[in-house]
Amino acid sequence: YLKEIRNNRLPGSLAYNFALPDINGKIIHLSDFKGKVVLLDLYFNGCGACAQVHPYLDTIKNRLKGRNFVLISVFWDTERISKNAWTKLIERNVFTNFENLNVVARRSIRGQDPVFIRRLGSNVGGATLVYIGKDGKYLPNPVIPTFDGGKAALKLISDNL
């Protein structure tokens, strides 16, 4: 099982083509962004490290505006909150904002993690960032942007545009 999880995100392996709803209920697929570098920013309510990385991701997004890059903020909803509560969480601008594409990965009623989370091999503990190239394959993860001001992440993305 652990080997399968590790292999799910090996650089060069095909990324999982998720299907997650946005704030309006529209289903968003990874394949919608073929030809773009995608950065998935997974966060959950109360994650301090997720809040710390947010300003750096905003800077990266703004530096790459108009290029083939998309930042997708994935809310790992462990509490199955309402759309209104999710909207208020986004409005707070702590983990994400309305300039980002916001999608949600909800736990099932039985408490199981969504397939999306399991396929990433992540427990979404702390700031979890996933980089995907224009070809839909995982890129290596640089250091977390809070460690170097986002320089390594910006270079990785720019080099793959």
CSV table of C-alpha atoms in Angstrom, one decimal:
chain,number,residue,atom,x,y,z
A,1,TYR,CA,0.0,0.0,0.0
A,2,LEU,CA,2.8,2.5,0.9
A,3,LYS,CA,4.6,1.7,-2.3
A,4,GLU,CA,1.4,2.4,-4.3
A,5,ILE,CA,1.0,5.8,-2.5
A,6,ARG,CA,4.7,6.7,-3.2
A,7,ASN,CA,4.4,5.7,-6.8
A,8,ASN,CA,1.3,7.9,-7.2
A,9,ARG,CA,3.3,11.1,-7.2
A,10,LEU,CA,6.6,10.1,-8.7
A,11,PRO,CA,8.0,12.9,-10.9
A,12,GLY,CA,7.2,12.0,-14.5
A,13,SER,CA,4.2,9.8,-13.7
A,14,LEU,CA,0.8,10.7,-15.0
A,15,ALA,CA,-1.1,12.8,-12.5
A,16,TYR,CA,-4.5,11.7,-11.3
A,17,ASN,CA,-7.3,13.3,-13.4
A,18,PHE,CA,-9.4,14.5,-10.6
A,19,ALA,CA,-13.0,15.6,-10.8
A,20,LEU,CA,-13.8,18.1,-8.1
A,21,PRO,CA,-16.6,20.7,-7.7
A,22,ASP,CA,-15.8,24.4,-7.6
A,23,ILE,CA,-17.6,26.9,-5.4
A,24,ASN,CA,-20.6,26.9,-7.8
A,25,GLY,CA,-20.8,23.1,-8.2
A,26,LYS,CA,-19.2,23.0,-11.6
A,27,ILE,CA,-17.0,19.9,-11.9
A,28,ILE,CA,-13.4,20.7,-12.6
A,29,HIS,CA,-11.0,18.1,-14.1
A,30,LEU,CA,-7.2,18.2,-14.2
A,31,SER,CA,-7.5,17.5,-17.9
A,32,ASP,CA,-9.2,20.9,-18.4
A,33,PHE,CA,-5.8,22.4,-18.0
A,34,LYS,CA,-3.7,20.3,-20.4
A,35,GLY,CA,-1.0,22.6,-21.8
A,36,LYS,CA,-0.7,24.5,-18.5
A,37,VAL,CA,1.5,24.1,-15.5
A,38,VAL,CA,-0.8,23.4,-12.5
A,39,LEU,CA,0.0,24.0,-8.9
A,40,LEU,CA,-2.4,22.3,-6.5
A,41,ASP,CA,-2.5,24.0,-3.1
A,42,LEU,CA,-4.2,21.6,-0.6
A,43,TYR,CA,-5.4,23.2,2.6
A,44,PHE,CA,-7.8,22.6,5.4
A,45,ASN,CA,-9.5,25.0,7.9
A,46,GLY,CA,-7.1,25.6,10.8
A,47,CYS,CA,-3.9,24.7,9.0
A,48,GLY,CA,-1.2,27.2,10.1
A,49,ALA,CA,1.4,26.2,7.6
A,50,CYS,CA,-1.3,26.5,4.8
A,51,ALA,CA,-2.0,30.0,5.9
A,52,GLN,CA,1.7,30.9,6.0
A,53,VAL,CA,2.3,29.7,2.4
A,54,HIS,CA,-0.7,31.5,0.9
A,55,PRO,CA,1.0,35.0,0.4
A,56,TYR,CA,3.9,33.3,-1.4
A,57,LEU,CA,1.5,31.5,-3.7
A,58,ASP,CA,-0.2,34.8,-4.5
A,59,THR,CA,3.1,36.3,-5.4
A,60,ILE,CA,4.0,33.4,-7.7
A,61,LYS,CA,0.5,33.5,-9.3
A,62,ASN,CA,0.8,37.3,-9.9
A,63,ARG,CA,4.3,36.9,-11.4
A,64,LEU,CA,3.0,34.3,-13.8
A,65,LYS,CA,-0.2,36.1,-14.8
A,66,GLY,CA,-1.0,35.7,-18.4
A,67,ARG,CA,1.2,32.6,-18.8
A,68,ASN,CA,0.2,29.0,-19.1
A,69,PHE,CA,-0.1,28.5,-15.4
A,70,VAL,CA,-3.0,27.9,-13.0
A,71,LEU,CA,-3.2,27.8,-9.2
A,72,ILE,CA,-5.9,25.5,-7.9
A,73,SER,CA,-6.8,25.8,-4.2
A,74,VAL,CA,-8.1,22.5,-3.0
A,75,PHE,CA,-10.1,22.7,0.2
A,76,TRP,CA,-9.9,19.3,2.1
A,77,ASP,CA,-13.3,19.5,3.8
A,78,THR,CA,-13.2,17.2,6.7
A,79,GLU,CA,-16.3,18.7,8.3
A,80,ARG,CA,-18.6,18.8,5.2
A,81,ILE,CA,-19.3,22.5,5.7
A,82,SER,CA,-21.9,24.4,3.7
A,83,LYS,CA,-21.3,26.4,0.6
A,84,ASN,CA,-22.0,29.6,2.7
A,85,ALA,CA,-19.3,28.6,5.2
A,86,TRP,CA,-16.8,27.7,2.5
A,87,THR,CA,-17.5,31.1,0.8
A,88,LYS,CA,-16.8,32.9,4.1
A,89,LEU,CA,-13.6,30.9,4.5
A,90,ILE,CA,-12.4,32.0,1.1
A,91,GLU,CA,-13.4,35.6,1.8
A,92,ARG,CA,-11.2,35.7,4.9
A,93,ASN,CA,-8.2,35.4,2.5
A,94,VAL,CA,-6.2,33.3,4.9
A,95,PHE,CA,-5.8,30.1,2.8
A,96,THR,CA,-7.0,31.2,-0.6
A,97,ASN,CA,-9.0,33.9,-2.3
A,98,PHE,CA,-11.5,34.3,-5.1
A,99,GLU,CA,-8.7,35.0,-7.6
A,100,ASN,CA,-7.7,31.4,-7.4
A,101,LEU,CA,-9.7,28.5,-8.8
A,102,ASN,CA,-11.3,27.0,-5.7
A,103,VAL,CA,-12.4,23.3,-5.6
A,104,VAL,CA,-13.3,21.0,-2.7
A,105,ALA,CA,-12.4,17.4,-1.8
A,106,ARG,CA,-14.9,16.3,0.8
A,107,ARG,CA,-14.8,13.4,3.1
A,108,SER,CA,-17.5,10.9,2.5
A,109,ILE,CA,-20.3,10.5,5.0
A,110,ARG,CA,-18.6,7.4,6.3
A,111,GLY,CA,-15.5,9.5,7.1
A,112,GLN,CA,-13.3,8.2,4.3
A,113,ASP,CA,-10.8,10.5,2.6
A,114,PRO,CA,-11.7,11.4,-1.0
A,115,VAL,CA,-10.1,9.3,-3.7
A,116,PHE,CA,-8.3,12.5,-4.7
A,117,ILE,CA,-6.5,12.7,-1.4
A,118,ARG,CA,-5.7,9.0,-1.3
A,119,ARG,CA,-4.4,9.1,-4.9
A,120,LEU,CA,-2.0,11.9,-3.9
A,121,GLY,CA,-0.7,9.9,-1.1
A,122,SER,CA,-1.1,12.8,1.2
A,123,ASN,CA,-2.6,13.2,4.6
A,124,VAL,CA,-2.8,17.0,3.9
A,125,GLY,CA,-0.9,17.8,7.1
A,126,GLY,CA,0.8,21.2,6.8
A,127,ALA,CA,1.2,23.0,3.5
A,128,THR,CA,0.7,20.4,0.7
A,129,LEU,CA,1.6,21.6,-2.8
A,130,VAL,CA,1.5,19.4,-5.9
A,131,TYR,CA,3.2,20.5,-9.1
A,132,ILE,CA,2.0,19.2,-12.5
A,133,GLY,CA,3.6,19.9,-15.9
A,134,LYS,CA,1.9,20.9,-19.1
A,135,ASP,CA,1.9,17.2,-20.1
A,136,GLY,CA,-0.2,16.2,-17.1
A,137,LYS,CA,2.8,14.5,-15.3
A,138,TYR,CA,4.0,15.2,-11.8
A,139,LEU,CA,6.9,17.6,-11.4
A,140,PRO,CA,9.4,17.3,-8.5
A,141,ASN,CA,8.4,19.2,-5.5
A,142,PRO,CA,10.8,22.1,-4.6
A,143,VAL,CA,11.2,23.4,-1.1
A,144,ILE,CA,8.1,24.8,0.5
A,145,PRO,CA,7.8,28.5,-0.5
A,146,THR,CA,7.9,29.7,3.1
A,147,PHE,CA,11.6,28.5,3.3
A,148,ASP,CA,12.9,30.4,0.3
A,149,GLY,CA,10.3,33.1,-0.4
A,150,GLY,CA,8.9,31.0,-3.3
A,151,LYS,CA,12.1,31.2,-5.4
A,152,ALA,CA,12.4,27.5,-6.1
A,153,ALA,CA,8.7,27.1,-6.9
A,154,LEU,CA,8.7,30.0,-9.3
A,155,LYS,CA,11.8,28.6,-11.0
A,156,LEU,CA,10.3,25.2,-11.3
A,157,ILE,CA,7.1,26.5,-12.8
A,158,SER,CA,8.9,29.0,-15.1
A,159,ASP,CA,11.2,26.3,-16.4
A,160,ASN,CA,8.3,24.1,-17.3
A,161,LEU,CA,6.1,26.7,-19.0
